[in-house]
Coordinates of N, CA and C in Angstrom, one line a residue:
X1 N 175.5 -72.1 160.7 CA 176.5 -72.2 161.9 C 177.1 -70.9 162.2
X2 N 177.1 -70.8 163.5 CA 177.1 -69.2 163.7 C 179.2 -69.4 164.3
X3 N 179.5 -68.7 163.7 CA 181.3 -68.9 163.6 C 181.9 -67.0 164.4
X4 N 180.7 -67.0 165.8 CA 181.1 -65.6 166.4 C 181.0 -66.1 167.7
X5 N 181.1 -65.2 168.7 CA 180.4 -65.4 170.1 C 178.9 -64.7 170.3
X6 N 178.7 -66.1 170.4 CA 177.1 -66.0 170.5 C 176.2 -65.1 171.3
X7 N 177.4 -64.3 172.1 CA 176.7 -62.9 172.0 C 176.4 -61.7 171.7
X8 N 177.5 -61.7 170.8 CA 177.4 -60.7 169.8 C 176.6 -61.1 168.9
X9 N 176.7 -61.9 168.4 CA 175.1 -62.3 167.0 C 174.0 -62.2 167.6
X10 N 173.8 -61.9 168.8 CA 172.3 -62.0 169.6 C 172.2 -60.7 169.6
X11 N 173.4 -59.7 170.2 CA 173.3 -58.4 170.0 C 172.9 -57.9 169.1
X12 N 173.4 -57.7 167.9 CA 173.0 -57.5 166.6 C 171.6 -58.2 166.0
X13 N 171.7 -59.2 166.5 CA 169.9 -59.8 165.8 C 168.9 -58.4 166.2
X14 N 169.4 -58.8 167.6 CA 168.1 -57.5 168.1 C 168.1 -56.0 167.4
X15 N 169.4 -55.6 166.7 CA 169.4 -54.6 166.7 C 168.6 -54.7 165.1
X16 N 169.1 -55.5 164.2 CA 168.5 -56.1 163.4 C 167.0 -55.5 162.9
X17 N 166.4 -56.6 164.0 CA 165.0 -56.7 164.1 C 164.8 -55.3 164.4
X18 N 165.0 -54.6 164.7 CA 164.0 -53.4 165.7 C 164.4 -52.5 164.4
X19 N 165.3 -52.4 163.9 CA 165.8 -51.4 162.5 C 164.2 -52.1 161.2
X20 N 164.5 -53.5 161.2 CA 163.6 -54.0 160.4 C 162.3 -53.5 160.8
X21 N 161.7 -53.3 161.5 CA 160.8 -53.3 162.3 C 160.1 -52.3 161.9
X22 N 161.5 -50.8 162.0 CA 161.0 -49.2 162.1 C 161.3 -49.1 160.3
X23 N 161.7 -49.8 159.4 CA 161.5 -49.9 158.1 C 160.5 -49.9 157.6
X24 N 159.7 -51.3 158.0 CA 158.5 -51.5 157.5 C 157.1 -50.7 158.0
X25 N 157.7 -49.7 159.0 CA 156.4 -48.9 159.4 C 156.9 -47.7 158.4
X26 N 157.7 -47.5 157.9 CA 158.0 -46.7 156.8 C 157.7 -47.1 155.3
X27 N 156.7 -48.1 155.1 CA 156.8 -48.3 154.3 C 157.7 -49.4 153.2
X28 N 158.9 -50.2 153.9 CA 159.6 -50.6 152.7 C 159.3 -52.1 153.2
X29 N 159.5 -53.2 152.6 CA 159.5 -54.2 153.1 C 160.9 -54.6 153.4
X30 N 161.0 -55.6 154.3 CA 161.7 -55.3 155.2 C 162.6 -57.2 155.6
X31 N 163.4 -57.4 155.4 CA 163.9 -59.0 156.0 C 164.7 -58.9 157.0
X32 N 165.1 -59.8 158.1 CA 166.6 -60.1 158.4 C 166.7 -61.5 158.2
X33 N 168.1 -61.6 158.0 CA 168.6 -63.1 157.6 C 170.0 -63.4 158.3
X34 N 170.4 -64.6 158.7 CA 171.8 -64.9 159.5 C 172.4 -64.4 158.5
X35 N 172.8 -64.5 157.4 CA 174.2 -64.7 156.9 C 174.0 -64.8 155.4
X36 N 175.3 -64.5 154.6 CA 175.1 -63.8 153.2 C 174.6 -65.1 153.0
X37 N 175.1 -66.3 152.9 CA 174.4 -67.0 152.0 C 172.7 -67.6 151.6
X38 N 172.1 -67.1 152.8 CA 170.6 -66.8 152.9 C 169.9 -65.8 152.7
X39 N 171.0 -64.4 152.3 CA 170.6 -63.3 151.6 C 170.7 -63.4 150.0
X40 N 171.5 -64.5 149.5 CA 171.4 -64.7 148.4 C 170.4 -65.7 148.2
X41 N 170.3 -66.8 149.0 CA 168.9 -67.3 148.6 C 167.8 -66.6 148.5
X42 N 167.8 -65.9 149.5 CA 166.5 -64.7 149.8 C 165.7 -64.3 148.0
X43 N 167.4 -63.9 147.5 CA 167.6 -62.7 146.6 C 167.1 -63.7 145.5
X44 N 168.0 -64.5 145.1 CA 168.0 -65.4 143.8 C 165.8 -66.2 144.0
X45 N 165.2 -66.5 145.1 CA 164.1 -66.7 144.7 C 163.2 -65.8 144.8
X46 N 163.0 -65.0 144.8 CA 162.6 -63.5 144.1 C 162.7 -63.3 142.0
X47 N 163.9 -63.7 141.8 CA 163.6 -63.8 140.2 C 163.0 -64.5 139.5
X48 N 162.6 -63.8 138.4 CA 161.8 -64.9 137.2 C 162.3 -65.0 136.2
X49 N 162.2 -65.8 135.1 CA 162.8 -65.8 133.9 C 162.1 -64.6 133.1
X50 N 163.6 -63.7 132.2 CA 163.2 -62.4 131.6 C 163.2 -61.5 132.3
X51 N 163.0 -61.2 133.6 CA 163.4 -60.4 134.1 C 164.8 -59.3 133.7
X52 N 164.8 -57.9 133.7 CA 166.0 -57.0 133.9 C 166.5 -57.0 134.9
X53 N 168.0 -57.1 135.4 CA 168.3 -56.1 136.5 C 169.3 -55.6 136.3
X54 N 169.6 -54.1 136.9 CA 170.2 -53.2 136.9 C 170.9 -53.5 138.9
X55 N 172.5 -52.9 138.6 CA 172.6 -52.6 140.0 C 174.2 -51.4 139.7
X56 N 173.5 -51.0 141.4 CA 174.8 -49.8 141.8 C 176.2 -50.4 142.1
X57 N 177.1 -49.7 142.0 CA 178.4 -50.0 142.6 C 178.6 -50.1 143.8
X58 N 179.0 -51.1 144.7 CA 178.6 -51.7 145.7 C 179.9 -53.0 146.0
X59 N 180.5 -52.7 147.1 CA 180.9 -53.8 147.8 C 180.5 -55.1 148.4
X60 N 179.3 -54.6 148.9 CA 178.5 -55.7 149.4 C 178.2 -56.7 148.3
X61 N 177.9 -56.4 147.5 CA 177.4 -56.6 146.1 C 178.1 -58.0 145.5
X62 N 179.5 -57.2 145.5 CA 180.7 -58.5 145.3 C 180.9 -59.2 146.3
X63 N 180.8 -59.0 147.3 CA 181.0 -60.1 148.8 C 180.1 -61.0 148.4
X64 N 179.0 -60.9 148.1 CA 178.0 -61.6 148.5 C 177.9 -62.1 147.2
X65 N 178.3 -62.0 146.0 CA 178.6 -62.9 144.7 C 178.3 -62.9 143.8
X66 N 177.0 -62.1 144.1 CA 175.6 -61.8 143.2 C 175.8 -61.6 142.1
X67 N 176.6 -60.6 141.8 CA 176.8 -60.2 140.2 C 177.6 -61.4 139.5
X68 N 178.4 -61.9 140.0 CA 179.1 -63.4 138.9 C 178.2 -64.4 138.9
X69 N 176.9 -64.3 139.9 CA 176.1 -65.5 139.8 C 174.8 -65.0 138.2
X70 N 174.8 -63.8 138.6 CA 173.9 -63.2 137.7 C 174.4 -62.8 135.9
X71 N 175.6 -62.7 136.2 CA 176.1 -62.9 134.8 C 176.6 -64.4 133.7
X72 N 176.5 -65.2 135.2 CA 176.4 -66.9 134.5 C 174.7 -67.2 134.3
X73 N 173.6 -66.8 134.7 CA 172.3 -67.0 133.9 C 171.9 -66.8 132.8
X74 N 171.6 -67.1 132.1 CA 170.9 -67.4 130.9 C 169.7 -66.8 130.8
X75 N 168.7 -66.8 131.8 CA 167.3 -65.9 131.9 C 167.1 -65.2 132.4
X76 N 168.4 -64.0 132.7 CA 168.4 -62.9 132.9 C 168.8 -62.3 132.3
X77 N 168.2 -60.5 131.9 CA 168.8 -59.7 131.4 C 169.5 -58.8 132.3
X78 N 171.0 -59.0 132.4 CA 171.6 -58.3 133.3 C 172.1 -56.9 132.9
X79 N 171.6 -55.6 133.3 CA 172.3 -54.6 132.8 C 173.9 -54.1 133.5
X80 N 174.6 -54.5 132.5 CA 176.1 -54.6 133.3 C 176.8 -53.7 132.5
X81 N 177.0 -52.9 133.6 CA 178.0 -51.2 133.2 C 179.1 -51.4 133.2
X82 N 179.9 -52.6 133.8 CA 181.6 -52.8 133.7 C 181.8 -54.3 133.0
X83 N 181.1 -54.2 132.2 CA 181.7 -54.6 131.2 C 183.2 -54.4 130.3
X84 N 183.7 -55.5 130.3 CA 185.2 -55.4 129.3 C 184.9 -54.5 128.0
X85 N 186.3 -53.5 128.2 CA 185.8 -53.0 126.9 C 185.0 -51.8 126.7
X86 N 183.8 -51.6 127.9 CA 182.9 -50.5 127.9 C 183.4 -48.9 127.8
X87 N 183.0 -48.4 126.7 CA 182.9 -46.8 126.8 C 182.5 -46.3 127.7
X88 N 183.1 -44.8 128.2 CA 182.0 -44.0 129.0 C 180.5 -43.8 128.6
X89 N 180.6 -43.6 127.3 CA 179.2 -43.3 126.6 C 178.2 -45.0 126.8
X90 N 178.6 -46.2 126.7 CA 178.2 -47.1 127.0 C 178.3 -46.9 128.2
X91 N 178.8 -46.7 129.2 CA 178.5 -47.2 130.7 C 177.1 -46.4 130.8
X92 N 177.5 -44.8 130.5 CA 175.9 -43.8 130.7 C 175.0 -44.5 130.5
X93 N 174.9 -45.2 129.5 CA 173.8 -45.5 128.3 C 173.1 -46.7 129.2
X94 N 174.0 -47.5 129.7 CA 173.4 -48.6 130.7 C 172.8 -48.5 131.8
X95 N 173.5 -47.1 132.4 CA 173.1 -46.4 133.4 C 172.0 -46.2 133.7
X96 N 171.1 -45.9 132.4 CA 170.1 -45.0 132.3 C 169.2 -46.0 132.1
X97 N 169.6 -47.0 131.6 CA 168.5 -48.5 131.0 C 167.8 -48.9 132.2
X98 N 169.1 -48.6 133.3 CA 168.5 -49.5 134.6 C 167.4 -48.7 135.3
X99 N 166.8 -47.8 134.8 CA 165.8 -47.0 135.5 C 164.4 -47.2 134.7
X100 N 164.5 -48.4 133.9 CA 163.2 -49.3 133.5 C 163.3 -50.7 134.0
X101 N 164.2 -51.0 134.8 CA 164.9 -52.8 135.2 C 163.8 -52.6 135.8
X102 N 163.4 -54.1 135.7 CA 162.5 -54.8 136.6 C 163.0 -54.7 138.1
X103 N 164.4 -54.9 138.4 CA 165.1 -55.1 139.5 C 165.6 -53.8 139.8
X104 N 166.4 -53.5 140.7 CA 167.9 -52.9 140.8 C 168.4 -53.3 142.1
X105 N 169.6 -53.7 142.1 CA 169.9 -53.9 143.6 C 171.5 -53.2 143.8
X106 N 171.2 -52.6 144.7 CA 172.4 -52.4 145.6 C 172.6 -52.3 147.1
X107 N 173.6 -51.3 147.6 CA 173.7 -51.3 149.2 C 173.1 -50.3 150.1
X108 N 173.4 -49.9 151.1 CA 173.4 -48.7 151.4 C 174.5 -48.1 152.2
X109 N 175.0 -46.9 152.5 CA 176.3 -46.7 152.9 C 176.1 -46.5 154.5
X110 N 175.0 -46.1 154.8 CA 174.5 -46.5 156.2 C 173.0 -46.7 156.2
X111 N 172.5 -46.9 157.1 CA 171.3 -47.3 157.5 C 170.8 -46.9 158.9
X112 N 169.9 -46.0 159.5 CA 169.5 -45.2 160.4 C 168.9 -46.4 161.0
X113 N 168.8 -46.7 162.6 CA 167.8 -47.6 163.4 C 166.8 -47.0 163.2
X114 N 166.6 -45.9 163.0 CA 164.6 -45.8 162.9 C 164.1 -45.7 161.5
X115 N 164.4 -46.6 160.6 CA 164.3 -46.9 159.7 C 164.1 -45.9 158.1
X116 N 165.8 -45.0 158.2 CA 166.6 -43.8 157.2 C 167.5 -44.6 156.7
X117 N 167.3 -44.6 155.1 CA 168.2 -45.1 154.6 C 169.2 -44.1 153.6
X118 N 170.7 -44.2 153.7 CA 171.3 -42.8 153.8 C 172.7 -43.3 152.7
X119 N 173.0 -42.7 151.5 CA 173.5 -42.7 150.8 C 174.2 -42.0 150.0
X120 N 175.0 -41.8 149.3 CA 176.3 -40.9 148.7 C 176.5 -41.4 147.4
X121 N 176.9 -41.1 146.5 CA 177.2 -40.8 145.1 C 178.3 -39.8 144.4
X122 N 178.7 -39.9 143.6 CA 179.8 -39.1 143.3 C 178.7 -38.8 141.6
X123 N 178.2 -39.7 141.0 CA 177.4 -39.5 139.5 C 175.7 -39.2 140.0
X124 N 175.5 -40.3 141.1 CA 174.1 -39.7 141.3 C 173.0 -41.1 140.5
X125 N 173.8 -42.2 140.0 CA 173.4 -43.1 139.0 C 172.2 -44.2 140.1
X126 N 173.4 -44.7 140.9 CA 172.9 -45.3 142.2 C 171.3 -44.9 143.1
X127 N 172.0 -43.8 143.6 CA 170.7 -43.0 144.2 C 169.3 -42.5 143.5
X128 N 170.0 -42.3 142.7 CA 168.6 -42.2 141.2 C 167.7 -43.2 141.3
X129 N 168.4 -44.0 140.6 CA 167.8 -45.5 140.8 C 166.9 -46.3 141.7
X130 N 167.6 -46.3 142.9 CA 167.1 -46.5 144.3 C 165.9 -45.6 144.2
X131 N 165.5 -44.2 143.9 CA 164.9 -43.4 144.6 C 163.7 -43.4 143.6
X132 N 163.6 -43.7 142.3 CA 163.0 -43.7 141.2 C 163.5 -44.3 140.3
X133 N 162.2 -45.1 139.5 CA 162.5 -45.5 138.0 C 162.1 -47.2 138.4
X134 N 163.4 -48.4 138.8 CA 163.4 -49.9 138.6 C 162.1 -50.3 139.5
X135 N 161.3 -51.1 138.9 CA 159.7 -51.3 139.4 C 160.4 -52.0 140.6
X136 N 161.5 -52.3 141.5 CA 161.5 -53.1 142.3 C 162.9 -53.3 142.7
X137 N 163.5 -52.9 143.8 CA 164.4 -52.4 144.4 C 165.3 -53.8 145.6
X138 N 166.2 -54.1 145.5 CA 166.5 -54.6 146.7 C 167.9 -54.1 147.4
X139 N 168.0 -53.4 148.6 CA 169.0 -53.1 149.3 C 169.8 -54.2 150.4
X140 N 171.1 -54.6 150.2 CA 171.5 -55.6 151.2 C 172.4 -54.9 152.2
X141 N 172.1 -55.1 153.2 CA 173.0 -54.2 154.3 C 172.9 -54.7 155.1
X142 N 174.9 -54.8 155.7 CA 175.3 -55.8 156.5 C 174.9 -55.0 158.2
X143 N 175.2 -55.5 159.0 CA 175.0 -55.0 160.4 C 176.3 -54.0 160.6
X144 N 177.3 -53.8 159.6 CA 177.9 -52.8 159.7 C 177.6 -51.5 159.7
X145 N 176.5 -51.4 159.1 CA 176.6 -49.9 158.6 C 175.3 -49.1 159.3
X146 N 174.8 -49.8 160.5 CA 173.8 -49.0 161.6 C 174.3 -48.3 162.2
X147 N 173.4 -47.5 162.4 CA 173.5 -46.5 163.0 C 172.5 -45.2 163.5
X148 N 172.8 -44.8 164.9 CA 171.7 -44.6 165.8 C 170.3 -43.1 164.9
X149 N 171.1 -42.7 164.2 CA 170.6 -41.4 163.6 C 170.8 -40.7 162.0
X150 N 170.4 -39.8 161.6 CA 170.9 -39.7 160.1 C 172.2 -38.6 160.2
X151 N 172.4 -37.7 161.7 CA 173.3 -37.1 161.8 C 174.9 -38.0 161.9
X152 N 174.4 -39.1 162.8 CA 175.7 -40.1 162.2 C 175.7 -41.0 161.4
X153 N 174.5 -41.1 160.6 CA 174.9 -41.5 159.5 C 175.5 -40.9 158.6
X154 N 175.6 -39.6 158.1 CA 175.8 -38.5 157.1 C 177.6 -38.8 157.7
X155 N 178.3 -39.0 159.0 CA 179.1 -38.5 159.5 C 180.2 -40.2 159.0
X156 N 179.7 -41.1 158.8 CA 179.7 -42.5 158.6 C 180.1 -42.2 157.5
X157 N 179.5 -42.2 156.5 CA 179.4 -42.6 154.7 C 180.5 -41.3 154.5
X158 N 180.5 -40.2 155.2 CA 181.3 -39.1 154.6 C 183.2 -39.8 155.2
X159 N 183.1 -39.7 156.6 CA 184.6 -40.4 156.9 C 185.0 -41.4 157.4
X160 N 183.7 -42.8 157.1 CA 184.2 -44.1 156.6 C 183.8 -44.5 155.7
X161 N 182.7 -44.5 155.0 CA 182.3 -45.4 153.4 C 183.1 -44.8 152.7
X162 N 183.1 -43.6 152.4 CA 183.6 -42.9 151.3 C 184.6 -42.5 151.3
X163 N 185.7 -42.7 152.5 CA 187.1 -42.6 153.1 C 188.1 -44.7 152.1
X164 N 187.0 -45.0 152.5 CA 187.5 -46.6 152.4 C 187.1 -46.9 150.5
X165 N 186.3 -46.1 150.3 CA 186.2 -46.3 148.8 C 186.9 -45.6 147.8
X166 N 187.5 -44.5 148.5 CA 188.1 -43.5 147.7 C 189.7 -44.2 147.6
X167 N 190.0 -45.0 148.8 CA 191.2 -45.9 148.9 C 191.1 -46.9 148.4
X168 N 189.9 -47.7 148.0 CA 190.0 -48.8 147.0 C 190.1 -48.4 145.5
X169 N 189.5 -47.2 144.7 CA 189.7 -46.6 143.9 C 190.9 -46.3 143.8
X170 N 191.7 -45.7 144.3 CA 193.0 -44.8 144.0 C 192.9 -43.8 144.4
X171 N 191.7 -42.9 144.7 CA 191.4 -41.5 144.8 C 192.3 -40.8 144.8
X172 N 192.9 -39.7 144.5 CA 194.2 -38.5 144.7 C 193.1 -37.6 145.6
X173 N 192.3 -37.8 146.5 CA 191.5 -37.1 147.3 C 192.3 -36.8 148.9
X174 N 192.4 -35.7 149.4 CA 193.0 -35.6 151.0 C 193.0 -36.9 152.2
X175 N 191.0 -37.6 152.0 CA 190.9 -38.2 152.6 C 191.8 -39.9 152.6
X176 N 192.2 -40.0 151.9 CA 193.1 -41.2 151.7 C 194.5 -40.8 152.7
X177 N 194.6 -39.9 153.0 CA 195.8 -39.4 153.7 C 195.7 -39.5 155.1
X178 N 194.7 -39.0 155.7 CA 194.6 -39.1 156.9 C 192.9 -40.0 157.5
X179 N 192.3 -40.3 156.6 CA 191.3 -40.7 157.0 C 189.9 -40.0 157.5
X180 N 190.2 -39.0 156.8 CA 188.4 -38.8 157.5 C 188.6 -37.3 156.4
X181 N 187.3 -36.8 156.0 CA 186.3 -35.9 154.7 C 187.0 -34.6 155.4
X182 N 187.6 -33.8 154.4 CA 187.9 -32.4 153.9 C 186.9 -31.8 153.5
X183 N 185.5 -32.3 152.7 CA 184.9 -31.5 152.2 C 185.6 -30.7 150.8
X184 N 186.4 -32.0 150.1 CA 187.4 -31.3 149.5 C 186.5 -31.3 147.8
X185 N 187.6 -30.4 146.9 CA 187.0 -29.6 145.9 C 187.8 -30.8 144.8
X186 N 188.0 -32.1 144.8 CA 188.7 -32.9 143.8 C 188.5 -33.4 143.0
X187 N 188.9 -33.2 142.2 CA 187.9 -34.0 140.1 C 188.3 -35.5 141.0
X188 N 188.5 -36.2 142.0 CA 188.1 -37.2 142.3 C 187.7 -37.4 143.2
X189 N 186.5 -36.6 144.0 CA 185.9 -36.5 144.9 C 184.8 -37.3 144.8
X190 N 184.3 -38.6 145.6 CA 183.1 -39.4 145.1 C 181.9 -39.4 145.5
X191 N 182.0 -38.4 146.9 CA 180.6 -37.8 147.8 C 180.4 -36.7 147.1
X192 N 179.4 -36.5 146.0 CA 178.8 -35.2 145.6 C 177.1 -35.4 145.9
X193 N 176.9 -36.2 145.9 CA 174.9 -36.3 146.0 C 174.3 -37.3 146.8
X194 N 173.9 -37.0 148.2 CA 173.8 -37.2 149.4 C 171.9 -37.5 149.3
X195 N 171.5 -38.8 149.2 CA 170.3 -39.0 149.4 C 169.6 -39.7 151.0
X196 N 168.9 -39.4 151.2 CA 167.7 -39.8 152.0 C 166.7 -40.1 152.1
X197 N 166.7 -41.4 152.4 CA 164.8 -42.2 151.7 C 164.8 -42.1 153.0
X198 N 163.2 -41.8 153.5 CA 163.0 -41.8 154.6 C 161.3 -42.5 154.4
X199 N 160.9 -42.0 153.1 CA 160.1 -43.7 153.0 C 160.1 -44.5 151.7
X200 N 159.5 -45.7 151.5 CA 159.2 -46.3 150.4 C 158.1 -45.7 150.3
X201 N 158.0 -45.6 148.8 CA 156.5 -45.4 147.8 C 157.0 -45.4 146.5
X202 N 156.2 -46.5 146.0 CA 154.7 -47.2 146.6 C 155.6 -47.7 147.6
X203 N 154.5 -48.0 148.6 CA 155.1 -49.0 149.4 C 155.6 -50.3 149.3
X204 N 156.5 -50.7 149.7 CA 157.5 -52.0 149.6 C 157.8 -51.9 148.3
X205 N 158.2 -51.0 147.6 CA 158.9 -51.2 146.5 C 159.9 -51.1 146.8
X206 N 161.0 -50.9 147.8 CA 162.3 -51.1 148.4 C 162.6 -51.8 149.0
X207 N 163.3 -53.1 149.1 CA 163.4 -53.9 149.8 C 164.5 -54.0 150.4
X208 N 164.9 -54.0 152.3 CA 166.0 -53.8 152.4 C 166.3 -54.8 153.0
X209 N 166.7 -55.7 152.9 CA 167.8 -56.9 153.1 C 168.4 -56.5 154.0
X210 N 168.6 -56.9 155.4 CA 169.2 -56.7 156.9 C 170.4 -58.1 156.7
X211 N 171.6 -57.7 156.9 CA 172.4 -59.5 156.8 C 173.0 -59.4 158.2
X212 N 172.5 -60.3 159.1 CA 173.5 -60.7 160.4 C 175.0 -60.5 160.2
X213 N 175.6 -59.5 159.6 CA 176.7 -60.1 159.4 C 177.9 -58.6 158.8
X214 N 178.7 -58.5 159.1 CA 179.6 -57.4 158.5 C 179.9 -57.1 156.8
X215 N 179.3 -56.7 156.0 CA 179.7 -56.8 154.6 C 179.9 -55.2 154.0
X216 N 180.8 -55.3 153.4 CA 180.8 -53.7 152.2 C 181.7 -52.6 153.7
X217 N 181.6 -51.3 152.7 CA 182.1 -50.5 153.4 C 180.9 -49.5 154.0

């Protein structure tokens, strides 16, 4: 049940589709779906029993539930870095497991219409991952985070994703002050390693989940 004006969800489908579209000529496979709860069906029949998965730090991630549904299974091995209790030296250690997961899933901080997918890091754990290592990848990204080009995307993720995360964090970073990237020099600065897939390979080993819908930062 669509709970918008039905022309804006028609707007966005289209835009949707044609992003999906210029994805899968790049190589990644590619879905759209109305709405998180058919991105999580999407997602959940895609697993097998014994399976690994590993994922990035991600908003979307928690919106959409995935990780408390994945840590109540039983035939999953979930590699979970925030864990109660975890060391730095344990979070690394997990960090690093997840670049043999069967799985890895996380977001993206924007997503190019001609199908660039465009991302930021402060460790580099995320983007690693995505870019090499987990035999099989899934990206979910809401219709928030399109955008016409990789120049605005880079322009996105630096003074909104990473503006809005550094304020969910606590950052002591400039950007929390006024809203938009200093390009500043701060032991809590979280934009240090700026990736660009611009294709899958192998191909459709990345799978990017399109959601009708506004999720994450």
């Amino acid at each position: 049940m669509i709970s918008e004006p039905i022309e804006r969800y028609k707007y966005f489908s289209l835009r949707l589709e044609k992003t999906a579209e210029a994805l899968r000529k790049h190589g990644f496979e590619s879905v759209v779906v109305e709405n998180a709860d058919l991105a999580r069906e999407f997602f959940f029949s895609r697993l097998r029993d014994g399976m690994s998965v590993g994922f990035g730090g991600s908003r979307t991630l928690v919106e959409l539930q995935l990780l408390d549904t994945l840590r109540s299974m039983k035939n999953i091995s979930l590699l979970d870095r925030t864990g109660a209790g975890i060391s730095k030296e344990q979070k690394g250690e997990v960090e690093r497991r997840c670049f043999s997961a069967d799985i890895f899933i996380a977001s993206a901080n924007a997503l190019c219409e001609n199908g660039v997918v465009v991302n930021m890091d402060k460790w580099g754990n995320r983007t690693a991952a995505i870019e090499f290592g987990p035999h099989k990848v899934y990206l979910f990204v809401g219709r928030n985070k399109l955008v016409p080009n990789l120049e605005t995307a880079i322009f996105r993720v630096q003074n909104e994703a990473a503006v809005m995360n550094c304020i969910r964090f606590g950052s002591k970073t400039p950007c929390v002050g006024d809203g938009k990237c200093h390009d500043c020099n701060s032991s809590d600065r979280i934009c240090s390693t700026l990736s660009v897939v611009m294709r899958s390979s192998p191909a459709e080993r990345i799978c990017v989940v399109l959601v009708n819908s506004d999720l994450g930062f």
